[in-house]
Coordinates of C-alpha atoms in Angstrom, one line a residue:
M145 CA 59.5 55.9 125.9
S146 CA 62.6 54.1 125.5
D147 CA 64.2 53.8 123.1
T148 CA 63.8 49.6 123.3
E149 CA 60.4 50.4 123.1
I150 CA 58.3 49.3 120.5
T151 CA 54.0 49.7 121.0
G152 CA 52.8 50.6 117.7
P153 CA 52.4 53.6 115.6
P154 CA 50.4 56.4 117.8
A155 CA 47.5 57.9 116.1
E156 CA 49.5 61.1 115.2
A157 CA 53.0 62.4 114.7
R158 CA 54.6 66.0 115.9
A159 CA 56.7 67.4 112.3
S160 CA 59.1 70.3 111.6
V161 CA 58.2 70.8 108.5
A162 CA 59.2 73.3 106.2
L163 CA 57.7 75.3 104.3
P164 CA 58.8 77.6 101.6
G165 CA 60.3 81.2 101.5
A166 CA 62.8 79.5 104.4
R167 CA 60.4 79.1 107.3
S168 CA 59.5 75.9 108.9
E169 CA 56.5 75.1 111.5
L170 CA 55.9 72.2 113.9
R171 CA 53.0 70.2 112.7
T172 CA 51.2 67.1 113.9
L173 CA 50.0 65.3 110.9
P174 CA 47.7 62.3 111.6
L175 CA 49.4 58.1 110.8
R176 CA 47.0 56.1 109.0
E177 CA 47.8 52.1 108.5
A178 CA 50.9 51.0 106.4
G179 CA 49.4 50.1 103.3
P180 CA 50.7 47.0 101.0
G181 CA 54.8 46.5 101.4
E182 CA 55.2 49.3 104.1
G183 CA 55.8 50.0 107.2
W184 CA 56.7 52.6 110.3
L185 CA 59.7 54.2 111.8
R186 CA 59.8 55.4 114.7
V187 CA 62.3 58.3 114.5
T188 CA 64.8 58.4 116.9
A189 CA 67.6 60.5 115.8
S190 CA 67.7 62.3 111.6
G191 CA 71.3 64.1 111.8
I192 CA 71.9 67.3 109.6
C193 CA 73.5 67.3 106.5
G194 CA 73.9 69.9 104.1
T195 CA 71.6 69.3 101.6
D196 CA 68.6 69.8 103.9
V197 CA 70.5 73.7 105.0
S198 CA 70.9 74.2 101.3
L199 CA 66.8 73.2 100.4
F200 CA 65.4 75.4 103.2
A201 CA 67.6 77.6 102.3
K202 CA 66.6 78.2 98.8
G203 CA 62.2 77.8 99.7
L204 CA 60.6 74.2 98.9
S205 CA 58.0 74.8 96.6
E206 CA 56.1 72.9 99.1
P207 CA 55.7 71.7 102.6
T208 CA 58.2 69.3 102.7
V209 CA 59.0 67.1 105.8
L210 CA 63.6 67.5 105.3
G211 CA 65.9 64.8 106.9
H212 CA 67.8 61.9 105.4
H213 CA 70.4 60.6 107.5
V214 CA 67.7 59.1 109.7
V215 CA 68.0 55.9 111.8
G216 CA 64.9 54.7 114.1
R217 CA 63.6 51.2 114.8
I218 CA 60.3 50.3 113.0
A219 CA 56.9 50.5 115.0
A220 CA 55.0 48.4 112.6
V221 CA 55.5 46.2 108.9
A222 CA 51.9 45.7 107.0
P223 CA 50.9 41.7 106.1
E224 CA 53.1 40.4 103.8
Q225 CA 50.3 40.2 100.3
G226 CA 52.4 43.8 99.7
K227 CA 56.1 43.4 98.0
R228 CA 58.5 45.3 99.6
T229 CA 62.4 45.2 99.4
W230 CA 63.6 45.8 102.5
P231 CA 64.3 43.3 105.2
G232 CA 63.6 43.8 109.2
R233 CA 60.3 43.4 111.8
T234 CA 58.5 45.1 114.1
G235 CA 61.3 46.6 116.7
D236 CA 64.6 46.4 114.6
R237 CA 66.9 49.3 114.9
V238 CA 67.9 50.3 111.0
V239 CA 69.7 53.4 109.6
I240 CA 67.2 54.3 106.2
E241 CA 69.8 55.0 102.3
E242 CA 67.9 58.5 101.0
Y243 CA 67.2 56.7 98.2
L244 CA 63.1 55.3 96.2
P245 CA 64.8 54.2 93.7
C246 CA 62.9 52.4 91.2
G247 CA 64.2 48.9 91.2
T248 CA 64.1 47.7 87.7
C249 CA 66.5 50.0 85.7
P250 CA 69.3 49.0 84.6
S251 CA 71.5 50.6 87.3
C252 CA 69.1 49.5 89.8
A253 CA 69.9 46.1 88.7
S254 CA 73.4 46.3 88.6
G255 CA 73.3 47.2 92.0
A256 CA 73.5 50.7 90.7
Y257 CA 70.3 52.1 92.8
R258 CA 72.3 55.1 93.6
L259 CA 72.1 55.6 89.6
C260 CA 67.9 55.5 88.8
P261 CA 67.0 58.2 87.7
Q262 CA 63.3 58.2 89.3
T263 CA 65.8 58.9 92.7
D264 CA 68.4 61.8 90.8
L265 CA 67.8 64.7 92.8
W266 CA 68.6 67.1 89.8
G267 CA 66.0 65.4 88.0
G268 CA 63.2 65.6 90.7
G269 CA 63.8 62.9 92.2
R270 CA 62.2 61.0 94.9
R271 CA 64.2 60.3 98.1
V272 CA 63.9 60.9 101.8
G273 CA 63.5 63.8 102.9
T274 CA 62.5 65.8 99.5
L275 CA 59.1 64.2 99.1
P276 CA 55.8 66.4 99.7
A277 CA 54.1 67.0 103.1
S278 CA 51.2 66.7 100.7
E279 CA 52.8 62.7 99.0
A280 CA 50.4 60.1 101.1
A281 CA 51.1 59.9 104.4
G282 CA 52.9 63.2 104.4
L283 CA 55.9 61.8 107.2
H284 CA 58.4 61.4 103.8
G285 CA 61.5 62.9 105.9
G286 CA 64.0 62.3 109.4
N287 CA 62.3 65.8 111.1
A288 CA 59.4 64.0 112.4
E289 CA 58.6 61.9 115.4
Y290 CA 57.8 58.4 112.8
L291 CA 58.0 58.2 108.9
L292 CA 56.8 55.7 106.3
L293 CA 58.5 53.2 105.0
Q294 CA 57.8 53.2 101.6
P295 CA 57.6 49.2 99.9
N296 CA 61.3 50.7 98.3
T297 CA 62.3 52.3 100.5
V298 CA 66.6 51.1 101.5
V299 CA 67.2 50.2 104.5
H300 CA 70.2 48.8 107.3
P301 CA 69.9 47.5 110.4
L302 CA 72.1 48.5 113.2
P303 CA 73.9 47.0 115.9
P304 CA 73.5 47.6 119.4
E305 CA 76.2 49.0 120.6
L306 CA 76.1 51.1 117.8
S307 CA 74.8 54.6 119.6
E308 CA 71.9 56.9 117.6
D309 CA 74.8 59.5 117.6
L310 CA 77.3 57.9 116.0
A311 CA 74.6 56.0 114.0
A312 CA 73.9 59.5 112.3
W313 CA 77.7 59.6 111.2
V314 CA 76.6 56.3 108.9
L315 CA 75.9 57.8 106.0
P316 CA 78.1 60.3 105.4
Y317 CA 81.0 58.8 106.4
A318 CA 80.0 55.6 104.2
N319 CA 80.5 58.4 101.2
A320 CA 83.5 58.9 102.4
L321 CA 84.6 55.7 102.5
D322 CA 83.9 55.1 99.0
W323 CA 84.8 58.0 98.1
T324 CA 88.1 57.3 100.0
L325 CA 88.6 53.8 99.2
R326 CA 86.9 53.5 95.3
A327 CA 87.4 56.4 93.7
G328 CA 89.7 58.1 95.8
A329 CA 91.9 54.4 95.9
V330 CA 93.8 55.6 98.7
R331 CA 95.8 53.2 100.3
K332 CA 98.7 52.2 103.1
G333 CA 101.0 54.8 103.6
E334 CA 99.6 57.6 101.1
T335 CA 99.2 61.6 102.0
V336 CA 95.5 62.7 101.8
V337 CA 94.6 66.2 101.5
I338 CA 91.5 67.7 102.0
L339 CA 89.4 70.6 100.7
G340 CA 86.7 72.1 102.4
P341 CA 86.9 70.6 106.9
G342 CA 82.8 70.9 106.9
Y343 CA 80.3 68.1 107.9
H344 CA 81.5 65.7 105.3
G345 CA 85.5 66.7 104.6
L346 CA 85.9 65.5 108.3
A347 CA 84.2 62.2 108.0
V348 CA 86.8 62.1 104.4
A349 CA 89.6 62.7 107.5
A350 CA 88.2 60.3 109.2
A351 CA 87.6 58.0 106.4
A352 CA 92.0 58.1 104.8
H353 CA 92.7 57.2 108.7
Y354 CA 90.9 54.1 108.3
A355 CA 92.0 53.7 105.0
G356 CA 96.3 54.1 106.5
A357 CA 96.6 57.1 104.7
D358 CA 100.4 58.2 106.7
T359 CA 100.2 62.0 106.2
V360 CA 96.1 64.1 105.8
V361 CA 96.1 67.8 105.2
A362 CA 93.1 69.7 105.8
G363 CA 91.9 73.2 104.9
L364 CA 91.2 76.1 103.4
R365 CA 88.6 77.9 105.7
R366 CA 89.7 79.9 108.9
D367 CA 86.7 78.3 110.6
R368 CA 89.6 77.8 113.1
A369 CA 86.8 75.4 115.3
R370 CA 86.3 73.1 112.5
L371 CA 90.3 72.9 112.1
E372 CA 90.3 71.7 115.6
I373 CA 88.0 68.8 115.0
A374 CA 90.0 67.7 111.6
E375 CA 93.2 67.5 114.1
S376 CA 91.1 65.6 117.4
L377 CA 90.4 63.6 114.0
G378 CA 95.0 63.5 113.2
A379 CA 94.9 65.4 110.2
T380 CA 97.0 68.1 110.2
T381 CA 95.3 71.7 108.9
V382 CA 95.5 75.0 107.5
A383 CA 93.8 77.6 106.9
A384 CA 93.4 79.7 103.8
D385 CA 90.8 82.2 102.2
T386 CA 92.8 82.3 98.9
G387 CA 94.2 79.7 96.0
A388 CA 97.4 80.7 96.8
E389 CA 97.2 80.7 100.5
L390 CA 95.9 77.4 100.3
A391 CA 98.5 76.3 98.2
E392 CA 101.0 77.8 100.0
G393 CA 100.7 75.8 103.7
V394 CA 100.3 72.4 102.1
R395 CA 102.9 72.5 99.8
R396 CA 104.4 73.5 103.8
V397 CA 103.3 70.5 105.2
L398 CA 104.3 68.7 102.4
G399 CA 107.6 69.3 102.5
A400 CA 109.3 67.3 99.9
R401 CA 106.2 65.9 99.3
A402 CA 103.5 65.7 96.3
A403 CA 99.8 64.9 97.2
D404 CA 98.3 61.0 96.5
C405 CA 94.8 62.0 96.6
V406 CA 92.8 65.1 97.3
V407 CA 89.0 65.4 97.2
D408 CA 87.7 68.5 97.3
A409 CA 84.4 68.5 99.7
V410 CA 84.2 72.0 99.1
G411 CA 81.2 73.1 97.6
A412 CA 81.1 76.6 95.6
A413 CA 84.6 77.9 95.1
P414 CA 85.8 76.5 92.1
H415 CA 89.4 78.5 92.7
V416 CA 90.2 75.7 94.3
I417 CA 90.4 72.8 91.0
G418 CA 93.9 74.4 89.6
V419 CA 95.1 74.2 93.8
A420 CA 94.2 70.2 94.0
V421 CA 95.7 69.2 90.6
G422 CA 99.4 71.6 91.6
L423 CA 98.9 69.6 94.6
L424 CA 99.3 66.0 92.8
G425 CA 102.3 63.8 92.2
Q426 CA 103.1 61.6 89.9
G427 CA 99.8 59.2 89.4
G428 CA 98.1 61.6 91.1
R429 CA 93.7 61.3 91.9
L430 CA 91.6 63.9 92.2
V431 CA 88.4 63.3 93.9
L432 CA 84.6 65.4 93.8
T433 CA 82.4 65.7 95.7
T434 CA 79.9 68.3 94.9
P435 CA 79.4 70.2 91.9
K436 CA 81.2 73.9 91.3
Q437 CA 79.1 76.9 90.3
P438 CA 79.9 77.7 88.4
A439 CA 79.3 74.3 85.9
A440 CA 82.6 75.2 83.6
V441 CA 85.8 75.4 85.4
P442 CA 88.9 75.2 83.8
I443 CA 90.9 73.0 84.0
D444 CA 94.5 72.5 82.8
T445 CA 94.8 68.8 81.1
R446 CA 98.8 70.3 80.0
A447 CA 99.4 69.6 83.3
M448 CA 97.1 66.1 83.5
T449 CA 98.4 64.5 81.0
R450 CA 102.6 65.2 82.6
G451 CA 100.9 64.0 85.5
N452 CA 99.8 61.5 84.9
L453 CA 96.5 62.1 87.3
R454 CA 92.7 61.0 87.3
I455 CA 89.4 62.2 88.2
S456 CA 87.1 60.9 89.5
A457 CA 83.2 62.1 90.3
V458 CA 81.3 61.0 92.6
R459 CA 77.0 60.2 93.9
G460 CA 76.5 58.6 97.1
R461 CA 77.8 55.6 97.9
R462 CA 77.8 51.9 96.8
P463 CA 76.1 50.1 100.4
E464 CA 79.2 48.7 100.3
Y465 CA 79.8 51.3 101.7
V466 CA 77.5 51.6 104.1
R467 CA 77.9 48.4 105.4
Q468 CA 81.7 48.8 106.3
A469 CA 80.5 52.6 107.7
I470 CA 78.4 50.9 110.0
A471 CA 80.9 48.3 111.0
S472 CA 83.7 50.9 111.6
L473 CA 81.0 52.7 113.6
A474 CA 80.7 49.7 116.2
D475 CA 84.0 48.5 116.4
G476 CA 85.3 52.0 117.1
T477 CA 88.1 52.3 114.2
S478 CA 86.4 55.6 112.7
G479 CA 87.7 58.3 115.4
L480 CA 84.1 60.3 114.8
Q481 CA 83.4 59.0 118.2
E482 CA 85.4 61.9 119.3
L483 CA 83.5 64.8 117.3
P484 CA 81.7 66.4 119.6
S485 CA 77.1 66.0 119.1
V486 CA 74.8 69.5 118.3
E487 CA 71.6 67.6 119.5
V488 CA 68.7 69.8 119.0
S489 CA 64.3 68.8 119.4
L490 CA 61.6 69.2 117.0
E491 CA 60.9 72.8 118.2
E492 CA 64.3 73.6 117.7
T493 CA 65.2 72.2 114.1
G494 CA 63.8 75.6 111.9
D495 CA 66.2 77.0 113.9
M496 CA 68.6 75.0 113.2
L497 CA 68.4 75.0 110.0
A498 CA 68.0 78.6 109.9
R499 CA 70.9 79.3 111.4
L500 CA 72.6 76.6 109.5
A501 CA 71.9 78.5 106.2
A502 CA 72.9 81.8 107.9
G503 CA 76.9 80.4 109.3
T504 CA 75.9 80.7 112.4
G505 CA 74.9 77.1 113.4
P506 CA 77.2 75.4 116.3
E507 CA 80.8 75.2 116.3
S508 CA 80.4 70.5 115.5
P509 CA 79.1 70.1 112.0
H510 CA 76.9 67.7 112.8
V511 CA 73.8 68.4 114.4
V512 CA 71.2 66.1 114.8
V513 CA 67.5 66.1 115.5
R514 CA 65.8 64.4 118.5
P515 CA 62.4 64.3 117.9

């Protein structure tokens, strides 16, 4: 069946189900009729994110269909007697966000549905790609042929000219635009340093150039392939294993200039916080994108005060940046079309998650499940 042909959902669908003990298996699950306010999405692409890998590696408490960077076509919409918040008709091509917000709390009322307590990832919140297969239809993640659209699913329409692989970049790129343009307040001609050229770090490099940054530096790991990908996005790279090596390498690139913005996209590397503060000039901004382990990380508050520095910690993205990411990806201004994409089938998904958890995945961080 072609990507544009919609015949309605079948009686059953295949899914790659992540299991307790960092295992997975391919299952065939029945599809019921969409209930009030629901619909079915035929999944065409599901990007694998670091959160998916982390959940898989730790082992799920229950069998779960992972995948929350989901692109597809609406295959069925229930009659309108049910209340739903998402727009769309059968045949529409869409990307969905991972959040399943309540719609009534103060955060939802203000438009910040990503902060809704019901969808809080650290509080066991309800999100696409985290609900167990034992719940309702069981198909709640993108690593499957079909996904249940719940009444509170967050849906964004996609233009026809945007390819499936590029559409799988929408959410990480939207994150990067929010972190760079809003939290980092990056302006034309500024200098941006990105710590960690992984999946989101590369998206931040693209977002920094989109913002008009004059100099973009990416570094930390000695993964030559990832650094070369960052270079293809216009970044100057620094290979470093330690904080001292990183600071020395970045200063060598910047010369007499200091960083206007540093985006920490590393993850479990608390030592980089001190390095980031030391690289910033007067009025510089530090953007924290991932929680650190251990949680308590010392920060030189004297340096922060003397430098008039600002720290912003971010979670997800505002909805306007999803729309901006879609437009930028569609018109070619993101630069992410130059990045290599690795496609895997449902049969290969479990093995790929295991490889990524073990650090033996492909050179490109852009891995897309194509059911």
